[in-house]
GROMACS .gro file of C-alpha atoms in nm:
model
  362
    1UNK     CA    1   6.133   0.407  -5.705
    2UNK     CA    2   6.313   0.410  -6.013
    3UNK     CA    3   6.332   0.131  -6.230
    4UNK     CA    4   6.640  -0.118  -6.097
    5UNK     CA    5   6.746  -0.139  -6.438
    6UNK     CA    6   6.830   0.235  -6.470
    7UNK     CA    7   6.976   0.286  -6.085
    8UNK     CA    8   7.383   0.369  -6.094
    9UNK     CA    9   7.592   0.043  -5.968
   10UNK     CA   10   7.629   0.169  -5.618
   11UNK     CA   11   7.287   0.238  -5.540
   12UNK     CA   12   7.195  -0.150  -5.710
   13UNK     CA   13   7.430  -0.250  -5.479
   14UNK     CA   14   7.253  -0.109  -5.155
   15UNK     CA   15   6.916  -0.215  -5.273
   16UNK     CA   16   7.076  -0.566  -5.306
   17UNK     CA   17   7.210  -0.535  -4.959
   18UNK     CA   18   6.879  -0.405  -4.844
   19UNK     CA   19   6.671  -0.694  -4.957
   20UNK     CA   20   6.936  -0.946  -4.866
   21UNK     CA   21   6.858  -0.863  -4.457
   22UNK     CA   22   6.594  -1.080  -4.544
   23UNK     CA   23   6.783  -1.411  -4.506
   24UNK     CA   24   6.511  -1.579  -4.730
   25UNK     CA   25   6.561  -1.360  -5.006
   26UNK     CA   26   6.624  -1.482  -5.361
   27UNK     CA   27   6.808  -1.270  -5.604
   28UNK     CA   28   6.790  -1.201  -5.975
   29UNK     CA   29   6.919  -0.970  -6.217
   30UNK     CA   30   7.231  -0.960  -6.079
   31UNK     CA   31   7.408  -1.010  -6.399
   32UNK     CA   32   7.358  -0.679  -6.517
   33UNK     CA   33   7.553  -0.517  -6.284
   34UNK     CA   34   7.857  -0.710  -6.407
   35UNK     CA   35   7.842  -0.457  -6.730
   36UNK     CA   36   7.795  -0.153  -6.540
   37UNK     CA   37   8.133   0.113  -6.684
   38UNK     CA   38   8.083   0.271  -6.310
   39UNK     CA   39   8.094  -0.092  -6.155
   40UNK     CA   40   8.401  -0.208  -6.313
   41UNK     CA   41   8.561   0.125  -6.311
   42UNK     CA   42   8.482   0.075  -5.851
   43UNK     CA   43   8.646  -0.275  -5.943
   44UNK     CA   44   8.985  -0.087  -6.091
   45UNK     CA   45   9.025   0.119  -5.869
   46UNK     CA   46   8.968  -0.108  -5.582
   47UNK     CA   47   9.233  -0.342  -5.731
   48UNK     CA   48   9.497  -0.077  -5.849
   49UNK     CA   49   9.610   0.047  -5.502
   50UNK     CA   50   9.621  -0.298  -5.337
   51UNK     CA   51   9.996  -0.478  -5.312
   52UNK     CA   52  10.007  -0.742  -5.547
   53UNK     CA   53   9.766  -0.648  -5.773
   54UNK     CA   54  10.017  -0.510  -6.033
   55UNK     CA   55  10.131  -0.866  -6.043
   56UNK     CA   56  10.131  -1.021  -6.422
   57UNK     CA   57   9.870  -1.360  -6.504
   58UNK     CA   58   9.999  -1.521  -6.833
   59UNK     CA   59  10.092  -1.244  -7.004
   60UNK     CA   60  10.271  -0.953  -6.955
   61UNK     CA   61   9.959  -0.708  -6.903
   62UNK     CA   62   9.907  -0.567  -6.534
   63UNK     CA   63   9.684  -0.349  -6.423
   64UNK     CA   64   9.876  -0.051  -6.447
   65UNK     CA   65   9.806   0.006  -6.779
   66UNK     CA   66   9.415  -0.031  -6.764
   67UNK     CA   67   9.258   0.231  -6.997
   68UNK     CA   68   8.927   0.351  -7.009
   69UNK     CA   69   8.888   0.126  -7.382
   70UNK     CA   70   8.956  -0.180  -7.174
   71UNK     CA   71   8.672  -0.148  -6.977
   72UNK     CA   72   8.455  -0.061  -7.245
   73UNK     CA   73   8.552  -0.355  -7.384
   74UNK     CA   74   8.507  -0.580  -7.077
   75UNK     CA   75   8.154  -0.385  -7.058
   76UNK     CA   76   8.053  -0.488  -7.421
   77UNK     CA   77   8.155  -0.873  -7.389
   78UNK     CA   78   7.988  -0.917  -7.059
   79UNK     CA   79   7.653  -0.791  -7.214
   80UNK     CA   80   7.714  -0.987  -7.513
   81UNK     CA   81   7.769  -1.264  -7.310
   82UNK     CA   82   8.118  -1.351  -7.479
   83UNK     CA   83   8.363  -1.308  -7.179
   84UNK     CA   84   8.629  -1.574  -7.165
   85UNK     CA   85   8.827  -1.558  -6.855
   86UNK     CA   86   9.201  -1.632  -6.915
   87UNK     CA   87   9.405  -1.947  -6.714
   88UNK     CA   88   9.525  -1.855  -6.421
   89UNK     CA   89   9.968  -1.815  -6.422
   90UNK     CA   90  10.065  -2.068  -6.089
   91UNK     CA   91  10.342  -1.992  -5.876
   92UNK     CA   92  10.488  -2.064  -5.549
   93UNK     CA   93  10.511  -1.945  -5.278
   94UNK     CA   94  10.710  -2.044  -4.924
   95UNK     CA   95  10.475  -2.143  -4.646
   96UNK     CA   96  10.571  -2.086  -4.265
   97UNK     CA   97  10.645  -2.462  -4.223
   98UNK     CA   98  10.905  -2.485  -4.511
   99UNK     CA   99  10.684  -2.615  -4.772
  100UNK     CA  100  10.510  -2.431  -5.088
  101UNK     CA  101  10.164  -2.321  -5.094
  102UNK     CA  102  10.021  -2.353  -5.457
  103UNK     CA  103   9.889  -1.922  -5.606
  104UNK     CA  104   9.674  -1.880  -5.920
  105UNK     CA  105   9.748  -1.519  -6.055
  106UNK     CA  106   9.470  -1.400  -6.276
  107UNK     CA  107   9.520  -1.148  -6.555
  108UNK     CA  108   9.452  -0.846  -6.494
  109UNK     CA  109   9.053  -0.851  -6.699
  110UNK     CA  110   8.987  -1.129  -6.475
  111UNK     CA  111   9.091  -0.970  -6.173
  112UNK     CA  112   8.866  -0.662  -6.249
  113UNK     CA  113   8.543  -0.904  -6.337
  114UNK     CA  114   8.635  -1.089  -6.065
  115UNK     CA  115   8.634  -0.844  -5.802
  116UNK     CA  116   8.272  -0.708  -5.969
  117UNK     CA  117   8.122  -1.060  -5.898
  118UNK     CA  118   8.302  -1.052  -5.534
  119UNK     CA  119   8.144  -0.716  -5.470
  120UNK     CA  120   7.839  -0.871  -5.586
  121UNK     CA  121   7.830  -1.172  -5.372
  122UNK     CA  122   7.932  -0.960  -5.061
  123UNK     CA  123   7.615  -0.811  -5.097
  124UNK     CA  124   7.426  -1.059  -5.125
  125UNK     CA  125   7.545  -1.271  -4.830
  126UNK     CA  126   7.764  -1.044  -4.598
  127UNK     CA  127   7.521  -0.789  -4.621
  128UNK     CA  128   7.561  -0.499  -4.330
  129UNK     CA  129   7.242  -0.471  -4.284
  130UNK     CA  130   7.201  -0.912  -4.197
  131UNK     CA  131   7.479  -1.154  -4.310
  132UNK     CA  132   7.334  -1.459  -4.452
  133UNK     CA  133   7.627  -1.616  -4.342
  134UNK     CA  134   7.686  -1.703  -3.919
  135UNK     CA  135   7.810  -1.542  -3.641
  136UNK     CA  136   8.066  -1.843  -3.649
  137UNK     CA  137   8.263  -1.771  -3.962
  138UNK     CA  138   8.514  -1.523  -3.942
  139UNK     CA  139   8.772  -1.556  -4.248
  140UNK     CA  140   8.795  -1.276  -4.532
  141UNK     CA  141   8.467  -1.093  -4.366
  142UNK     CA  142   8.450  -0.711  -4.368
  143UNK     CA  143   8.523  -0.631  -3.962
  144UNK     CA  144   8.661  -0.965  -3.896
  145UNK     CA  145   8.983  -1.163  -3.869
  146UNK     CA  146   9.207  -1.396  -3.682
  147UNK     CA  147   9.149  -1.184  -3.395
  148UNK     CA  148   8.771  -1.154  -3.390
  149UNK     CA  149   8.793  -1.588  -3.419
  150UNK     CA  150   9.052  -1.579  -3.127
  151UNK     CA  151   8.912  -1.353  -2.907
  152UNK     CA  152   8.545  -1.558  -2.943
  153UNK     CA  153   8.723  -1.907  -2.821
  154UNK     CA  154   8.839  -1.700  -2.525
  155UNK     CA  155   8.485  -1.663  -2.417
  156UNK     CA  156   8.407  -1.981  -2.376
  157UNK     CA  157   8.408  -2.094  -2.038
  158UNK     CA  158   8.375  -2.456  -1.910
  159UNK     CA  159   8.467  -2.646  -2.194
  160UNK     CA  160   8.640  -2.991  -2.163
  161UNK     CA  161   8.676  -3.086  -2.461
  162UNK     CA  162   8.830  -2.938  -2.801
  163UNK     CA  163   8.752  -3.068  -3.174
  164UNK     CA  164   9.038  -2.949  -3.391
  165UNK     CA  165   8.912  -3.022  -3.744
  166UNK     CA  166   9.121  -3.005  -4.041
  167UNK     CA  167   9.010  -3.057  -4.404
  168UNK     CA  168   9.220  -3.214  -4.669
  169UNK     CA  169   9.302  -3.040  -4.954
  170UNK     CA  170   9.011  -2.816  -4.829
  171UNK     CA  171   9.039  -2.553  -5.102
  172UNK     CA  172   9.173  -2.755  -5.391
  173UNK     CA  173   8.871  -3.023  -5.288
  174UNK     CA  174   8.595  -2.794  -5.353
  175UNK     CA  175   8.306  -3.025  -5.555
  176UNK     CA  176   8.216  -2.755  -5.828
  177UNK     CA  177   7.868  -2.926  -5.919
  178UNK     CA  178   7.802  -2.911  -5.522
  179UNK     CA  179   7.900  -2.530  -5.510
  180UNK     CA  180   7.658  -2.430  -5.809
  181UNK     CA  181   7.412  -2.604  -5.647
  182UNK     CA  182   7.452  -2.403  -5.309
  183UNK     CA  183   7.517  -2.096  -5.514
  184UNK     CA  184   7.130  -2.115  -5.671
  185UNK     CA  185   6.980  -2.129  -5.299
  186UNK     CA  186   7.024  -1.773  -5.310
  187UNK     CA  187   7.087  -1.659  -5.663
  188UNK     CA  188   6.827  -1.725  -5.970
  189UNK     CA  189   7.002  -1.551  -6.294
  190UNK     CA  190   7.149  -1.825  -6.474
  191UNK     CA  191   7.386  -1.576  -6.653
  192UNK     CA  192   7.593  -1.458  -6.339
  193UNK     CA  193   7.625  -1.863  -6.240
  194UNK     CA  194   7.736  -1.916  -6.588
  195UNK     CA  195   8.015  -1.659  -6.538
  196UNK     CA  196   8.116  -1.803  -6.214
  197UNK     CA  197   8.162  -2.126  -6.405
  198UNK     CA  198   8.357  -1.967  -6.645
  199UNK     CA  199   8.652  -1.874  -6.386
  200UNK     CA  200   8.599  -2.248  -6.185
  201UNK     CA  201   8.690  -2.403  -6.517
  202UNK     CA  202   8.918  -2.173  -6.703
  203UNK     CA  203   9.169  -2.420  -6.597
  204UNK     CA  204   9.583  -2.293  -6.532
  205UNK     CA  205   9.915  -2.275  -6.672
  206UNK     CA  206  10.186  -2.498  -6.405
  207UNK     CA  207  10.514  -2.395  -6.374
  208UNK     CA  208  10.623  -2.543  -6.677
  209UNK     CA  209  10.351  -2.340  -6.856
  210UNK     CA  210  10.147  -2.669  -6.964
  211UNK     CA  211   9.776  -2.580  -6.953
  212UNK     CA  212   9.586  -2.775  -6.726
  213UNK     CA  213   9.182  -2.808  -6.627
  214UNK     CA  214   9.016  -2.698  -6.331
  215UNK     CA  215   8.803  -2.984  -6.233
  216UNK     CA  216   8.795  -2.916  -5.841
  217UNK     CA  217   8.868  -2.680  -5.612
  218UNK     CA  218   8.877  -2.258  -5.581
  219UNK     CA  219   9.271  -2.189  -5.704
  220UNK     CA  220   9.412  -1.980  -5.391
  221UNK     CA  221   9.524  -1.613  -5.547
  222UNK     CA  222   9.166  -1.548  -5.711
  223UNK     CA  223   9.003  -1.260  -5.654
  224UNK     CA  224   8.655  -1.423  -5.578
  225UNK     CA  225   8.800  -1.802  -5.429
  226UNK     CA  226   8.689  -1.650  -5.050
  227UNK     CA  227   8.402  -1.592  -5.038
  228UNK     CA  228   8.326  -1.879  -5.283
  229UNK     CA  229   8.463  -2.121  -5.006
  230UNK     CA  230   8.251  -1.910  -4.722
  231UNK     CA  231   7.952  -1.987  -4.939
  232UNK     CA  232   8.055  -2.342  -4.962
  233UNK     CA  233   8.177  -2.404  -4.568
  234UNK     CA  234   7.818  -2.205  -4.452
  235UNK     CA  235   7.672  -2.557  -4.487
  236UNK     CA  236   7.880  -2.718  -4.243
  237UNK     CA  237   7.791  -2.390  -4.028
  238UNK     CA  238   7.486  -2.460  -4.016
  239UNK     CA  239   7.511  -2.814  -3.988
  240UNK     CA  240   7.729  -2.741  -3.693
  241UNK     CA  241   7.422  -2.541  -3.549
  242UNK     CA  242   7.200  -2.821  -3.597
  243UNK     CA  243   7.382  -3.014  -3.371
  244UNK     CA  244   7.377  -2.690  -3.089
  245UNK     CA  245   7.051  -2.772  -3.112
  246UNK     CA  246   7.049  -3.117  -3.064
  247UNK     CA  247   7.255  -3.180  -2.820
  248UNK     CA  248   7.266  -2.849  -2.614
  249UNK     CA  249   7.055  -2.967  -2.290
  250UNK     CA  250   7.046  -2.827  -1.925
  251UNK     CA  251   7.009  -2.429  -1.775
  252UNK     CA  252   7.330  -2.498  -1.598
  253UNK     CA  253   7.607  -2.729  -1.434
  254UNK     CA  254   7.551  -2.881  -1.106
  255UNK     CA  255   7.779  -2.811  -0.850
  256UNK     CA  256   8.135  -2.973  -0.795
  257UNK     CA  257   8.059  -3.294  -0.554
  258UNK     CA  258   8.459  -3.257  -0.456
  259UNK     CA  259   8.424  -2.902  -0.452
  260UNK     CA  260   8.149  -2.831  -0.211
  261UNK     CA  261   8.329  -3.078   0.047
  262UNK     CA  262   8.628  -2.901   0.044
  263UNK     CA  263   8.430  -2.549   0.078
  264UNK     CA  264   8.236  -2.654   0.367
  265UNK     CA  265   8.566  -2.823   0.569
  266UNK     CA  266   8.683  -2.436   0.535
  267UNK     CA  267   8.362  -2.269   0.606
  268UNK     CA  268   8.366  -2.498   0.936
  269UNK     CA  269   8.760  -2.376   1.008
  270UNK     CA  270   8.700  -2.015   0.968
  271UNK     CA  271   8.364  -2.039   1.201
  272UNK     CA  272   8.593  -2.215   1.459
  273UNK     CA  273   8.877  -1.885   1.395
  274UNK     CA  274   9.118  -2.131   1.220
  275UNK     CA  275   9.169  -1.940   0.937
  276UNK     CA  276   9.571  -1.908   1.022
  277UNK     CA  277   9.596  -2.271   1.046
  278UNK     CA  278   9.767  -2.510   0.804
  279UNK     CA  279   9.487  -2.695   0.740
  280UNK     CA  280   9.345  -2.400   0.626
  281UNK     CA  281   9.602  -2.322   0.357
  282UNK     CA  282   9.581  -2.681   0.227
  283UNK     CA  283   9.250  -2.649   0.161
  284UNK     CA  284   9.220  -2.332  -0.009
  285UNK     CA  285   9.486  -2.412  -0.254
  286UNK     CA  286   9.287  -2.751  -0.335
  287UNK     CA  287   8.948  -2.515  -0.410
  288UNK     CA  288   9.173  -2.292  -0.630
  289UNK     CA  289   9.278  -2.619  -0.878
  290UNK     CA  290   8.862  -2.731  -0.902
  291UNK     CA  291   8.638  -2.625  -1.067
  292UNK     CA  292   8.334  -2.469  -0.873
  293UNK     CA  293   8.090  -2.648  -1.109
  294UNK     CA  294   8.114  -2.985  -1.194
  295UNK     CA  295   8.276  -3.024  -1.568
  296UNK     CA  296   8.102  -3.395  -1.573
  297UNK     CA  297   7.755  -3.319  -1.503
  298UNK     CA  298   7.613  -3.521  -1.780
  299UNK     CA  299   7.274  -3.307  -1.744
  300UNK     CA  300   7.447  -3.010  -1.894
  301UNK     CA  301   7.569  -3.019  -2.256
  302UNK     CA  302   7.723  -2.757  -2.488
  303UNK     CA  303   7.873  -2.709  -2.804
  304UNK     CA  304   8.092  -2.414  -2.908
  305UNK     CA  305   8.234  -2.366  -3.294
  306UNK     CA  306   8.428  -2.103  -3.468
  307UNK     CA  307   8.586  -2.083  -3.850
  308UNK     CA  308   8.811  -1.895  -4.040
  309UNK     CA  309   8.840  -1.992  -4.396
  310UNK     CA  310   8.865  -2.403  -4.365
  311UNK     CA  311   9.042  -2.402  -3.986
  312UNK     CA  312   8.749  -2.467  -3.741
  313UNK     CA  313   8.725  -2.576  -3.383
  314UNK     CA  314   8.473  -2.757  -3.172
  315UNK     CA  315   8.444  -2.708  -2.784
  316UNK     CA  316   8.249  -2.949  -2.637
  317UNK     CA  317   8.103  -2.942  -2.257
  318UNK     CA  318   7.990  -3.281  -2.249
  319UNK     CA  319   8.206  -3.641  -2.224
  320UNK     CA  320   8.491  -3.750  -2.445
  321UNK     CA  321   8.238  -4.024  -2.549
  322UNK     CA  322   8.053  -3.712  -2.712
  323UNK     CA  323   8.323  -3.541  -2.880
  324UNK     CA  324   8.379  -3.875  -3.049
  325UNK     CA  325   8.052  -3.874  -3.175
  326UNK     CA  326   8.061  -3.505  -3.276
  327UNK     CA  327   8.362  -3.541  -3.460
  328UNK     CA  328   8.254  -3.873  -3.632
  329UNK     CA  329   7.896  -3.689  -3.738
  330UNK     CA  330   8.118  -3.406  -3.872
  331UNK     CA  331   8.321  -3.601  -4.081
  332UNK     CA  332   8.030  -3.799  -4.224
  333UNK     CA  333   7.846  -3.459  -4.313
  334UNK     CA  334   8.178  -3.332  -4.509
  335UNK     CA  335   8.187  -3.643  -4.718
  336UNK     CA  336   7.829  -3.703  -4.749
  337UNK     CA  337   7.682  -3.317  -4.825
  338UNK     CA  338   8.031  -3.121  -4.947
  339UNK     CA  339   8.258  -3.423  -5.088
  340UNK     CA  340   8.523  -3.332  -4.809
  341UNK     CA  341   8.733  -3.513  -4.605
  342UNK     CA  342   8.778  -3.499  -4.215
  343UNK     CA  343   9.192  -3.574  -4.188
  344UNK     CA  344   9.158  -3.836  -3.905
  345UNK     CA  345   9.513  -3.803  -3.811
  346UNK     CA  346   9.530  -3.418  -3.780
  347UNK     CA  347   9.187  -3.346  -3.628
  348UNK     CA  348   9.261  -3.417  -3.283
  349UNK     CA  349   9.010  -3.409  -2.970
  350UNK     CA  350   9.206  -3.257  -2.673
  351UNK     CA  351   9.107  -3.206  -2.272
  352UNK     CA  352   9.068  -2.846  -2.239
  353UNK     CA  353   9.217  -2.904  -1.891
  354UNK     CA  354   9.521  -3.086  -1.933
  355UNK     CA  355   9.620  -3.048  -2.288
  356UNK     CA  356   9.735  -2.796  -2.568
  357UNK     CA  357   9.471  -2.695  -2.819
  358UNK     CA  358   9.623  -2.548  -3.185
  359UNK     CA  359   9.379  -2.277  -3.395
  360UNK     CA  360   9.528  -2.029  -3.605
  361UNK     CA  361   9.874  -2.095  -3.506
  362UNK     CA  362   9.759  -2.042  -3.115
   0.00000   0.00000   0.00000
């Protein structure tokens, strides 16, 4: 094989993706593809076609007037190490509920760096080949979307309970120390964190163009802020499979006590050729409102979880006296592991039977 060093950006990238099946894998070098010409040319061209992308940070510079010198120069500063990313401009913008979600709007350098580092990262834990991150996370993934979250909660069957967590301030809450941290599990070239730094703390511009510092959070509107909060909210994936683990008991749910009475009374009427009667009626409306198996059978214990972005739910088959303690355990993980807080007041734990569960506006 031909030295790394040497390969063109694109076939880096697939030897990147390659290795990274290997969920144990630790990368290096990474930073070198940042000052790839054919990288952040990909980057441009990427960007250019996508709506919104023409949009102006704090000056009046968009993208449309990238020029091949511009990305020599972006080249040369990455490999002298001397890139300064620019504040983000903040707008904003009307939410569905009448109030105003809070955009960062990079310039357009940043957004081209940015979306080399994105690329980057994708490869590194979305790879195609074996994602690094779960089965359970399905916001800004390559083949996934509300839909693919959706249409998983309608598999689950026999669930009595629902978790529906929300996360203060989830994305503005993001504990940047915490985030390098994870972000060194899996990457070892102190130059590419270092650069990731960079845009965490290049700060913004408000409204009233007053600059202002980034001490928390992913701003919303950056190029690389997804998959930066996937990378962060993985943790509480896999704390979430911990506790499949320990709690999951049981092959399967005993049968329905009430049930089985019912279905023998009709068994007996349609032996005796009652199967006209009214009796006969009654019943077999009351087996059509139970359950066949029985949705208390404290023998038999599940957890289900999905996520997109920071909205997550919890379906628990198990007692409302475990759904307290799952949600309480969450919470304390959050606050204890990713400096997050569990709203107490909006995550609500709902019967799957007799109430109305909300996720993703559904």
């Amino acid at each position: 094989m031909r030295d790394a060093g040497n390969m063109k950006a694109m076939e880096r990238l697939e030897v990147i993706r390659n290795l990274n099946a290997r969920r144990g894998w630790v990368n290096s070098n990474l930073y070198r593809l940042t000052q790839k010409d054919d990288m952040l040319i990909v980057a441009y061209e990427r960007l250019k076609s996508q709506p919104g992308n023409m949009t102006p940070g704090i000056d009046p510079e968009t993208l449309d007037g990238t020029a091949k010198r511009t990305i020599e120069m972006l080249s040369e500063q990455l490999r002298a190490e001397k890139y300064q990313p620019k504040p983000v401009r903040t707008v904003y913008i009307p939410k569905a509920n009448g109030k105003k979600r809070k955009l960062g709007i990079p310039s357009p350098k940043d957004k081209i760096v940015q979306e080399v580092v994105r690329v980057i990262l994708e490869a590194v834990y979305d790879s195609p080949k074996g994602a690094y991150f779960k089965d359970s996370s399905h916001g800004f993934r390559r083949a996934r979307s509300c839909h693919t979250a959706l249409q998983e909660v309608q598999k689950w069957s026999g669930v009595t309970w629902f978790i529906e967590g929300d996360i203060k301030s989830c994305f503005d809450d993001i504990d940047h120390s915490i985030l390098i941290e994870l972000l060194r599990k899996k990457i070892k070239d102190d130059r590419l964190i270092i650069l990731i730094q960079k845009f965490l703390q290049a700060g913004y511009l408000d409204v009233d163009r007053v600059m202002k510092n980034s001490l928390a959070g992913t701003p919303q509107g950056g190029i690389i802020s997804p998959i930066l909060s996937n990378i962060y909210l993985h943790e509480l994936d896999e704390y979430v499979e911990q506790l499949q683990r320990e709690y999951g008991k049981g092959k399967q749910r005993r049968l329905n006590p009430e049930y089985r009475k019912i279905q023998r009374r009709r068994i007996r009427l349609a032996k005796e050729g009652k199967v006209g009667t009214q009796e006969y009626k009654v019943l077999t409306r009351a087996m059509q409102k139970l359950p066949s198996l029985d949705p208390k059978d404290p023998e038999f214990v599940r957890i289900k979880y999905v996520r997109y972005a920071d909205d997550w739910l919890l379906g628990v088959i198990g007692s409302h006296e475990l759904a307290e303690e799952i949600k309480e355990k969450v919470g304390q993980f959050l606050k204890s592991k990713l400096n997050l807080t569990l709203s107490q007041e909006k995550t609500r734990i709902t019967s799957a039977r007799d109430e109305e569960a909300e996720f993703l506006g559904y």
